[in-house]
Coordinates of C-alpha atoms and ligand atoms in Angstrom, one line a residue:
M1 CA 178.0 44.5 73.6
R2 CA 178.2 42.0 76.4
T3 CA 179.4 43.6 79.6
F4 CA 180.4 42.7 83.1
P5 CA 179.3 45.0 86.0
I6 CA 182.0 46.4 88.3
F7 CA 182.3 49.5 90.4
V8 CA 185.3 51.7 89.6
S9 CA 187.4 53.5 92.2
F10 CA 188.3 57.2 91.5
D11 CA 191.1 57.2 94.1
G12 CA 194.2 58.1 92.2
R13 CA 193.8 60.1 89.0
P14 CA 190.5 61.8 88.3
P15 CA 188.3 60.7 85.4
L16 CA 188.5 62.7 82.1
V17 CA 185.7 64.2 80.1
V18 CA 186.6 65.5 76.7
G19 CA 184.3 68.3 75.5
G20 CA 182.7 71.3 77.1
G21 CA 179.1 71.3 75.9
E22 CA 175.8 70.3 77.3
L23 CA 176.4 66.6 76.8
A24 CA 179.8 66.8 78.5
A25 CA 178.1 68.7 81.4
I26 CA 175.6 65.9 81.9
K27 CA 178.4 63.3 82.1
T28 CA 180.5 65.4 84.3
R29 CA 177.6 65.9 86.8
L30 CA 177.2 62.1 86.8
L31 CA 180.9 61.4 87.6
L32 CA 180.9 64.1 90.3
K33 CA 178.5 61.9 92.3
R34 CA 181.6 59.9 93.2
A35 CA 184.7 61.7 92.0
P36 CA 185.8 64.8 94.0
V37 CA 187.3 66.3 90.8
V38 CA 186.6 65.7 87.2
E39 CA 189.1 66.9 84.6
V40 CA 187.5 68.4 81.5
A41 CA 189.4 69.0 78.3
A42 CA 187.7 71.7 76.2
M43 CA 188.1 75.0 74.5
E44 CA 185.0 76.5 76.0
L45 CA 182.8 75.5 78.9
V46 CA 179.0 75.8 79.1
P47 CA 177.9 77.9 82.1
E48 CA 177.2 74.8 84.3
L49 CA 180.8 73.5 83.7
A50 CA 182.2 77.0 84.2
K51 CA 180.5 77.2 87.6
L52 CA 181.9 73.8 88.6
A53 CA 185.3 74.9 87.5
E54 CA 185.0 78.0 89.8
A55 CA 184.0 75.7 92.7
G56 CA 187.0 73.6 92.1
Q57 CA 185.1 70.4 91.1
V58 CA 186.1 70.7 87.5
A59 CA 189.8 71.0 86.5
R60 CA 190.2 72.4 83.1
L61 CA 192.6 70.9 80.5
T62 CA 193.4 72.1 77.0
P63 CA 191.3 70.7 74.3
Q64 CA 192.3 67.7 72.1
P65 CA 194.1 65.8 74.9
G66 CA 197.1 63.7 73.9
I67 CA 198.5 60.4 75.2
D68 CA 199.9 62.0 78.4
Q69 CA 196.4 63.3 79.4
V70 CA 194.7 60.0 78.8
R71 CA 197.2 57.4 80.1
G72 CA 196.5 56.1 83.6
R73 CA 192.9 57.4 83.8
P74 CA 190.3 55.3 85.6
L75 CA 188.0 56.2 82.6
V76 CA 187.5 58.6 79.8
I77 CA 184.3 60.0 78.3
A78 CA 184.5 61.5 74.9
A79 CA 181.6 63.9 74.5
T80 CA 182.8 66.6 72.2
E81 CA 179.9 65.9 69.8
D82 CA 182.5 66.1 67.1
D83 CA 182.6 62.8 65.4
A84 CA 186.3 62.8 64.3
E85 CA 187.5 64.0 67.7
D86 CA 185.4 61.5 69.6
T87 CA 186.7 58.7 67.4
R88 CA 190.3 59.9 67.9
V89 CA 190.0 60.0 71.7
S90 CA 188.3 56.6 71.7
A91 CA 191.1 55.0 69.6
M92 CA 193.8 56.5 71.8
A93 CA 192.1 55.4 75.0
R94 CA 191.7 51.9 73.7
A95 CA 195.3 51.7 72.6
L96 CA 196.3 52.7 76.1
G97 CA 194.0 50.3 77.7
V98 CA 191.9 53.0 79.4
P99 CA 188.1 52.4 79.6
V100 CA 186.3 54.8 77.2
N101 CA 182.7 55.7 76.6
V102 CA 181.3 57.8 73.8
P103 CA 177.6 58.6 74.4
D104 CA 175.3 56.9 71.8
R105 CA 178.3 55.4 69.9
P106 CA 178.5 51.8 71.2
E107 CA 181.1 50.8 68.6
L108 CA 183.5 53.4 70.1
C109 CA 182.9 52.3 73.8
T110 CA 184.6 49.8 75.9
F111 CA 182.2 50.3 78.8
V112 CA 178.6 51.5 79.2
L113 CA 177.2 53.7 81.9
P114 CA 174.5 52.0 83.9
A115 CA 171.3 53.6 85.1
I116 CA 172.1 54.4 88.7
V117 CA 170.0 54.5 91.9
D118 CA 172.0 56.4 94.4
R119 CA 171.6 56.0 98.1
G120 CA 175.0 57.1 99.2
E121 CA 176.7 54.1 100.6
V122 CA 174.2 51.9 98.7
T123 CA 174.4 52.1 94.9
V124 CA 172.4 50.1 92.4
A125 CA 173.6 50.0 88.9
I126 CA 171.3 48.7 86.2
G127 CA 172.6 47.5 82.9
T128 CA 170.8 46.2 79.9
A129 CA 173.9 46.4 77.7
T130 CA 172.9 48.8 75.1
A131 CA 169.8 46.9 74.0
A132 CA 167.2 48.5 76.1
P133 CA 168.1 51.8 77.9
V134 CA 164.4 52.6 78.3
L135 CA 163.9 49.4 80.2
A136 CA 166.8 50.2 82.4
Q137 CA 165.3 53.7 83.2
R138 CA 162.0 52.1 84.1
L139 CA 163.7 49.7 86.4
R140 CA 165.5 52.6 87.9
A141 CA 162.3 54.5 88.5
W142 CA 160.8 51.4 90.2
L143 CA 163.9 50.9 92.4
E144 CA 163.9 54.6 93.3
R145 CA 160.4 54.2 94.7
E146 CA 161.2 50.9 96.5
L147 CA 164.6 51.7 98.1
H148 CA 164.1 53.6 101.3
P149 CA 165.6 57.1 101.2
R150 CA 167.3 56.5 104.5
L151 CA 169.0 53.4 103.3
D152 CA 172.3 55.4 103.3
A153 CA 171.9 56.2 107.0
L154 CA 171.3 52.5 107.8
A155 CA 174.4 51.5 105.8
K156 CA 176.5 54.1 107.6
L157 CA 175.3 52.9 111.0
A158 CA 176.2 49.3 110.0
G159 CA 179.6 50.5 109.0
E160 CA 180.1 52.1 112.4
F161 CA 179.3 48.8 114.2
R162 CA 181.3 46.7 111.8
G163 CA 184.5 46.6 113.8
R164 CA 182.8 45.8 117.1
V165 CA 180.8 43.0 115.5
A166 CA 183.9 41.6 113.9
E167 CA 185.6 41.5 117.3
R168 CA 182.7 39.8 119.1
V169 CA 180.8 37.7 116.6
P170 CA 182.7 34.8 114.9
S171 CA 183.2 35.2 111.2
G172 CA 181.4 33.1 108.6
P173 CA 177.8 31.9 109.0
P174 CA 177.3 33.4 112.6
R175 CA 178.4 36.8 111.5
R176 CA 176.3 36.7 108.3
R177 CA 173.3 35.6 110.3
F178 CA 173.9 38.5 112.7
W179 CA 173.8 41.1 110.0
E180 CA 170.8 39.4 108.3
A181 CA 168.9 39.7 111.5
V182 CA 169.9 43.3 111.9
F183 CA 168.9 44.3 108.3
E184 CA 165.7 42.3 108.3
G185 CA 164.6 43.1 111.9
A186 CA 163.5 45.8 114.2
A187 CA 166.9 47.6 114.3
A188 CA 166.8 48.4 110.6
E189 CA 163.2 49.3 110.9
A190 CA 163.9 51.8 113.7
M191 CA 166.8 53.3 111.7
L192 CA 164.7 53.7 108.6
E193 CA 162.0 55.4 110.7
G194 CA 164.6 57.8 111.9
D195 CA 164.9 56.5 115.5
E196 CA 168.7 56.1 115.6
P197 CA 169.0 55.7 119.4
K198 CA 166.6 52.7 119.3
A199 CA 168.4 51.2 116.4
R200 CA 171.7 51.4 118.3
A201 CA 170.3 49.9 121.4
L202 CA 168.8 47.0 119.3
I203 CA 172.1 46.3 117.6
D204 CA 173.9 46.3 121.0
E205 CA 171.4 43.8 122.2
A206 CA 171.8 41.7 119.2
I207 CA 175.6 41.6 119.7
E208 CA 175.1 40.4 123.3
K209 CA 172.7 37.7 122.1
A210 CA 175.0 36.6 119.3
T211 CA 177.9 36.1 121.7
G212 CA 175.7 34.4 124.4
E213 CA 175.3 30.7 125.1
G214 CA 174.0 28.4 122.3
A215 CA 174.6 31.2 119.7
S216 CA 177.0 29.1 117.7
Q217 CA 174.4 26.5 116.8
G218 CA 172.8 26.7 113.3
R219 CA 169.2 25.8 112.4
V220 CA 167.3 23.9 109.8
L221 CA 164.5 25.2 107.6
L222 CA 162.3 22.6 106.0
V223 CA 161.2 24.5 102.9
G224 CA 158.5 23.7 100.4
A225 CA 159.7 24.6 96.9
G226 CA 156.2 24.3 95.3
P227 CA 155.5 22.2 92.1
G228 CA 158.2 23.7 89.9
D229 CA 157.3 27.2 88.7
P230 CA 159.6 29.6 90.8
E231 CA 156.7 32.1 90.9
L232 CA 154.9 29.6 93.1
L233 CA 157.5 30.0 95.8
T234 CA 156.4 31.8 98.9
M235 CA 158.3 35.0 99.9
K236 CA 159.4 33.1 103.0
A237 CA 160.9 30.3 100.9
V238 CA 162.8 32.9 98.9
R239 CA 164.1 34.5 102.1
A240 CA 165.1 31.1 103.4
L241 CA 167.0 30.3 100.2
K242 CA 168.8 33.6 100.4
S243 CA 169.9 32.9 104.0
A244 CA 171.1 29.4 103.5
D245 CA 174.7 28.3 103.9
V246 CA 173.9 24.9 102.5
I247 CA 170.8 23.6 100.6
F248 CA 169.9 19.9 100.4
Y249 CA 167.4 19.6 97.6
D250 CA 165.2 16.9 96.0
R251 CA 165.1 16.0 92.3
L252 CA 161.6 17.4 92.0
V253 CA 162.7 20.9 92.8
G254 CA 162.2 23.0 89.7
D255 CA 164.9 24.8 87.7
G256 CA 164.9 28.4 88.6
V257 CA 164.1 27.8 92.2
L258 CA 167.7 27.3 93.2
D259 CA 168.5 30.6 91.4
H260 CA 167.3 32.3 94.6
A261 CA 170.2 30.8 96.6
R262 CA 173.2 32.9 97.5
R263 CA 176.0 32.6 95.1
E264 CA 178.3 31.2 97.9
A265 CA 175.7 28.7 99.2
E266 CA 176.6 25.0 98.8
L267 CA 174.0 23.1 96.8
V268 CA 173.7 19.4 97.5
P269 CA 171.3 17.1 95.5
V270 CA 170.0 14.3 97.6
G271 CA 167.8 12.2 95.3
K272 CA 164.8 11.1 95.0
A273 CA 163.8 9.6 91.7
K274 CA 161.6 6.6 92.3
G275 CA 163.7 3.5 91.8
A276 CA 166.9 5.5 91.1
H277 CA 169.8 5.8 93.5
S278 CA 169.4 8.5 96.1
V279 CA 170.8 9.4 99.5
P280 CA 169.1 7.2 102.1
Q281 CA 166.8 9.1 104.5
S282 CA 168.8 8.2 107.6
E283 CA 171.9 9.8 105.9
I284 CA 170.0 12.9 105.0
N285 CA 168.8 13.2 108.6
A286 CA 172.4 12.9 109.8
L287 CA 173.6 15.5 107.3
L288 CA 171.0 18.0 108.4
V289 CA 172.0 17.5 112.1
A290 CA 175.7 17.7 111.5
R291 CA 175.5 20.9 109.5
A292 CA 173.3 22.6 111.9
K293 CA 175.6 21.7 114.8
A294 CA 178.5 23.1 112.8
G295 CA 176.6 26.5 113.0
Q296 CA 175.2 26.6 109.5
T297 CA 171.8 27.8 108.3
V298 CA 170.6 24.6 106.6
V299 CA 167.7 24.6 104.1
R300 CA 166.1 21.2 103.3
L301 CA 164.3 22.0 100.1
K302 CA 161.5 19.7 99.0
G303 CA 159.2 19.7 96.0
G304 CA 155.6 20.8 96.8
D305 CA 154.9 21.0 100.5
P306 CA 157.4 19.4 102.9
F307 CA 154.7 17.7 104.9
I308 CA 152.8 16.1 102.0
F309 CA 154.5 12.8 101.1
G310 CA 157.8 14.6 101.6
R311 CA 159.2 12.6 104.6
G312 CA 159.3 15.9 106.4
G313 CA 158.0 14.2 109.5
E314 CA 161.0 11.9 109.7
E315 CA 163.4 14.8 109.4
L316 CA 161.6 16.7 112.0
D317 CA 161.9 13.8 114.5
A318 CA 165.6 13.5 113.9
L319 CA 166.2 17.2 114.4
R320 CA 164.0 17.4 117.5
A321 CA 165.9 14.5 119.0
E322 CA 169.1 16.6 118.7
G323 CA 167.5 19.7 120.0
I324 CA 168.1 21.7 116.8
A325 CA 166.2 24.8 116.0
I326 CA 163.7 24.2 113.2
E327 CA 161.5 26.3 111.0
I328 CA 158.9 25.0 108.5
V329 CA 158.0 26.9 105.4
P330 CA 155.0 25.5 103.6
G331 CA 154.8 25.1 99.9
V332 CA 152.2 24.7 97.2
T333 CA 151.6 21.0 96.9
A334 CA 151.4 19.4 93.5
G335 CA 147.7 18.4 93.8
I336 CA 146.7 22.0 94.6
A337 CA 148.9 23.3 91.7
A338 CA 147.3 20.8 89.3
A339 CA 143.8 21.9 90.3
A340 CA 144.7 25.5 89.8
S341 CA 146.1 24.8 86.4
L342 CA 142.9 22.9 85.4
Q343 CA 140.8 25.6 87.0
I344 CA 138.8 23.1 89.0
P345 CA 137.8 23.7 92.6
L346 CA 138.8 20.8 94.8
T347 CA 135.8 21.4 97.1
H348 CA 132.6 22.7 95.6
R349 CA 129.2 23.3 97.0
D350 CA 127.0 20.3 96.2
V351 CA 129.8 18.4 94.4
S352 CA 132.7 17.9 96.8
H353 CA 132.9 18.5 100.6
S354 CA 136.3 17.0 101.3
V355 CA 139.7 16.3 99.7
T356 CA 141.9 13.3 100.3
F357 CA 145.6 13.1 99.4
V358 CA 146.8 9.5 98.9
S359 CA 149.9 7.8 97.7
G360 CA 149.6 5.4 94.8
H361 CA 152.6 3.5 96.1
E362 CA 153.2 1.6 99.3
A363 CA 156.6 2.2 100.9
S364 CA 157.6 -1.3 99.5
G365 CA 157.1 0.0 96.0
Q366 CA 154.0 -2.0 95.5
E367 CA 150.5 -0.7 94.4
P368 CA 148.6 0.3 97.5
G369 CA 146.0 -1.8 99.3
F370 CA 144.4 1.3 100.6
E371 CA 143.6 -0.7 103.8
Y372 CA 143.8 2.5 105.8
L373 CA 141.1 4.2 103.7
D374 CA 137.4 3.7 104.0
L375 CA 137.0 3.5 100.2
A376 CA 133.3 2.7 100.4
A377 CA 132.6 5.9 102.4
L378 CA 134.7 7.9 99.9
A379 CA 132.7 6.4 97.0
A380 CA 129.4 7.2 98.7
G381 CA 130.4 10.7 100.0
K382 CA 131.2 13.8 98.0
N383 CA 134.9 13.6 98.1
T384 CA 137.8 14.5 95.8
L385 CA 140.7 12.0 95.8
I386 CA 144.2 13.1 94.7
V387 CA 146.7 10.4 94.0
Y388 CA 150.4 11.2 94.2
M389 CA 153.1 8.8 93.0
G390 CA 150.5 6.9 91.0
V391 CA 151.8 6.9 87.4
T392 CA 152.7 3.3 87.2
T393 CA 149.9 2.1 89.4
A394 CA 147.1 4.4 88.0
S395 CA 145.2 1.6 86.4
A396 CA 145.3 -0.7 89.4
V397 CA 144.2 2.2 91.6
A398 CA 141.2 2.8 89.3
Q399 CA 140.3 -0.9 89.4
K400 CA 140.4 -0.8 93.2
L401 CA 138.2 2.2 93.4
L402 CA 135.7 0.6 91.0
E403 CA 135.6 -2.4 93.2
A404 CA 134.9 -0.2 96.2
G405 CA 131.8 1.3 94.5
F406 CA 133.0 4.4 92.6
R407 CA 130.7 5.0 89.6
T408 CA 132.2 3.9 86.3
G409 CA 131.7 7.2 84.5
L410 CA 133.5 9.2 87.3
P411 CA 135.8 11.8 85.6
V412 CA 139.5 11.6 86.2
L413 CA 142.1 14.3 85.4
A414 CA 145.8 13.8 85.4
V415 CA 148.4 16.5 85.3
E416 CA 152.0 15.8 84.5
N417 CA 154.7 18.4 85.5
A418 CA 152.1 20.7 86.9
S419 CA 153.2 24.4 86.6
R420 CA 156.2 23.7 84.5
D421 CA 156.8 24.4 80.8
T422 CA 156.4 20.7 80.1
E423 CA 153.0 20.5 81.8
R424 CA 150.6 18.0 80.2
R425 CA 147.0 17.4 81.1
V426 CA 144.9 14.4 80.3
A427 CA 141.2 13.6 81.0
T428 CA 139.7 10.2 81.2
T429 CA 137.1 8.2 83.3
I430 CA 137.8 5.8 86.0
A431 CA 136.4 2.8 83.9
A432 CA 138.5 3.7 80.9
L433 CA 141.6 4.0 83.1
A434 CA 141.0 0.7 84.7
A435 CA 140.5 -1.0 81.3
H436 CA 143.5 0.7 79.5
P437 CA 146.5 1.0 81.8
E438 CA 148.4 2.9 79.1
S439 CA 145.7 5.2 78.0
L440 CA 147.0 8.4 79.8
G441 CA 150.5 7.9 78.5
L442 CA 151.7 9.6 81.8
K443 CA 155.3 10.1 82.9
S444 CA 156.3 11.0 86.4
P445 CA 155.8 13.3 88.2
A446 CA 152.1 13.4 87.8
V447 CA 149.0 13.6 90.0
L448 CA 145.6 12.1 89.3
I449 CA 142.4 13.7 90.5
F450 CA 139.4 11.4 90.9
G451 CA 136.0 13.0 91.6
E452 CA 133.0 14.8 90.3
V453 CA 135.0 18.1 90.3
A454 CA 137.2 16.6 87.6
G455 CA 134.2 17.0 85.3
L456 CA 134.1 20.7 85.9
P457 CA 136.9 22.3 83.9
A458 CA 135.9 24.8 81.2
S459 CA 134.7 22.7 78.2
G460 CA 137.5 23.9 76.0
V461 CA 140.1 22.5 78.4
V462 CA 138.6 19.0 78.5
E463 CA 138.0 18.8 74.7
D464 CA 141.7 19.2 74.1
I465 CA 142.8 16.7 76.6
L466 CA 140.5 13.7 76.5
A467 CA 142.5 10.6 76.4
S468 CA 140.4 8.8 73.7
E469 CA 137.2 8.8 71.7
E470 CA 135.7 6.3 74.1
V471 CA 136.5 8.5 77.0
K472 CA 135.0 11.5 75.1
R473 CA 131.6 9.6 74.9
A474 CA 131.8 8.6 78.6
Y475 CA 132.6 12.2 79.6
G476 CA 129.2 13.1 77.9
Ligands
LIG1 N1 155.9 17.0 98.7 C1 155.4 16.9 97.3 C2 155.1 15.5 96.9 C3 156.3 14.6 96.9 S1 155.9 12.9 96.4 C4 154.2 17.8 97.1 O1 153.7 18.3 98.1 O2 153.8 18.0 96.0 C5 156.2 13.0 94.7 C6 155.0 13.0 93.9 O3 154.5 14.4 93.9 C7 155.1 12.7 92.4 O4 155.1 11.3 92.2 C8 153.9 13.3 91.9 O5 152.7 12.5 92.1 C9 153.8 14.6 92.7 N2 154.4 15.8 92.0 C10 155.4 16.5 92.5 N3 155.6 17.5 91.6 C11 154.7 17.5 90.7 C12 154.4 18.2 89.6 N4 155.0 19.3 89.2 N5 153.3 17.9 88.8 C13 152.6 16.8 89.1 N6 152.9 16.0 90.1 C14 153.9 16.3 90.9

């Protein structure tokens, strides 16, 4: 059964449980967590139900309820444990359009009961349709441990302040930001620790601050999305995505990363495929500035790390010039992710003492001259060179390095789509790459790692990925 989660109100008519046995008692107890009264239609009541009836929480109806007892109910649970009677009640409820559940009989149900974590004002309902109730129960146990027992008190306190905040703090992004700061900050912490006076004082203070000067301006977070695998996002990046009103993202941002955005957030793609149309950098800068000035929390989401070939510096300059609040959230850059996937250390005692990140493209789209690099020193020293944006220029880059004195047998590893499902790894040597431009068969995005450390992966890894027989011999 495919289902959609909702929370049902019991204001109006009480829910109906048909049956008076143990199973009916379990379901009644569950409904009483929210319903002031549950009506139970049964000939006899087990002691638990009888006690609830005495206490006024259960109202007794005659057994075998008819149309008049079922019509207009928020929901009905048929738990008579008598197959014919449960089937009858289910058919009647469905005919009347009343949601009905029969425990362990999915074919007779129009709704399922979720596993529930109850923190008073805060309720978490876990559904796995009917496929995996055990999984739902395990999740529930985990959430029970994770969700603070005083969460209810915190929610109630927030409820108390709600009116005042609505009066003082403008609606939309400023107000959402206000509440985020309360729930993530010292006020919530104080409340959960049981220090209510401190929590109240902190919220008062936050209200003053939110209505003070400059409070209406938003901010921009430059966030590294990592190489693609959402698990390589930092916790800060996830928090930034959840707080964003608008997210301007690059093409290289992996699927699954944007799933962390709020449902209401505006998602705006801004390029950048090499050679393909994309929003010009100056326009991106202007968009970031305008949205922050309008009071929004703006996330500029970039593949890898924002400050490695990400033009993060230019955006930073533009934002600083306008006096906009900025936060930087670093990300796992592609070269680091590639090394992790290949299990090669980028620095290694005796083998490599430094790492150099370079671009395989000039800004003009040409292959690089590397005039700014002391290639001879890199060739002589123990260095690892990681080339970004080098797919189309890989062979020319290898040629240039050979001319500068890199040894011909130097191992080279390339990783395409590092950390994604489509990841591909190829091994070659610098001489083979210079001689056979197509030998790696690479597609963008990919990084190339030149250096002795590229000869270090576990032998099984290299065997599988050697570009050619010739390279295999050279790898030795
Ligand atoms: N800021 C990014 C780099 C942007 S430049 C970072 O820190 O990773 C774009 C280049 O990054 C691509 O041409 C490619 O060389 C590299 N790249 C980005 N994602 C990659 C991935 N998943 N696998 C391999 N290379 C990647």
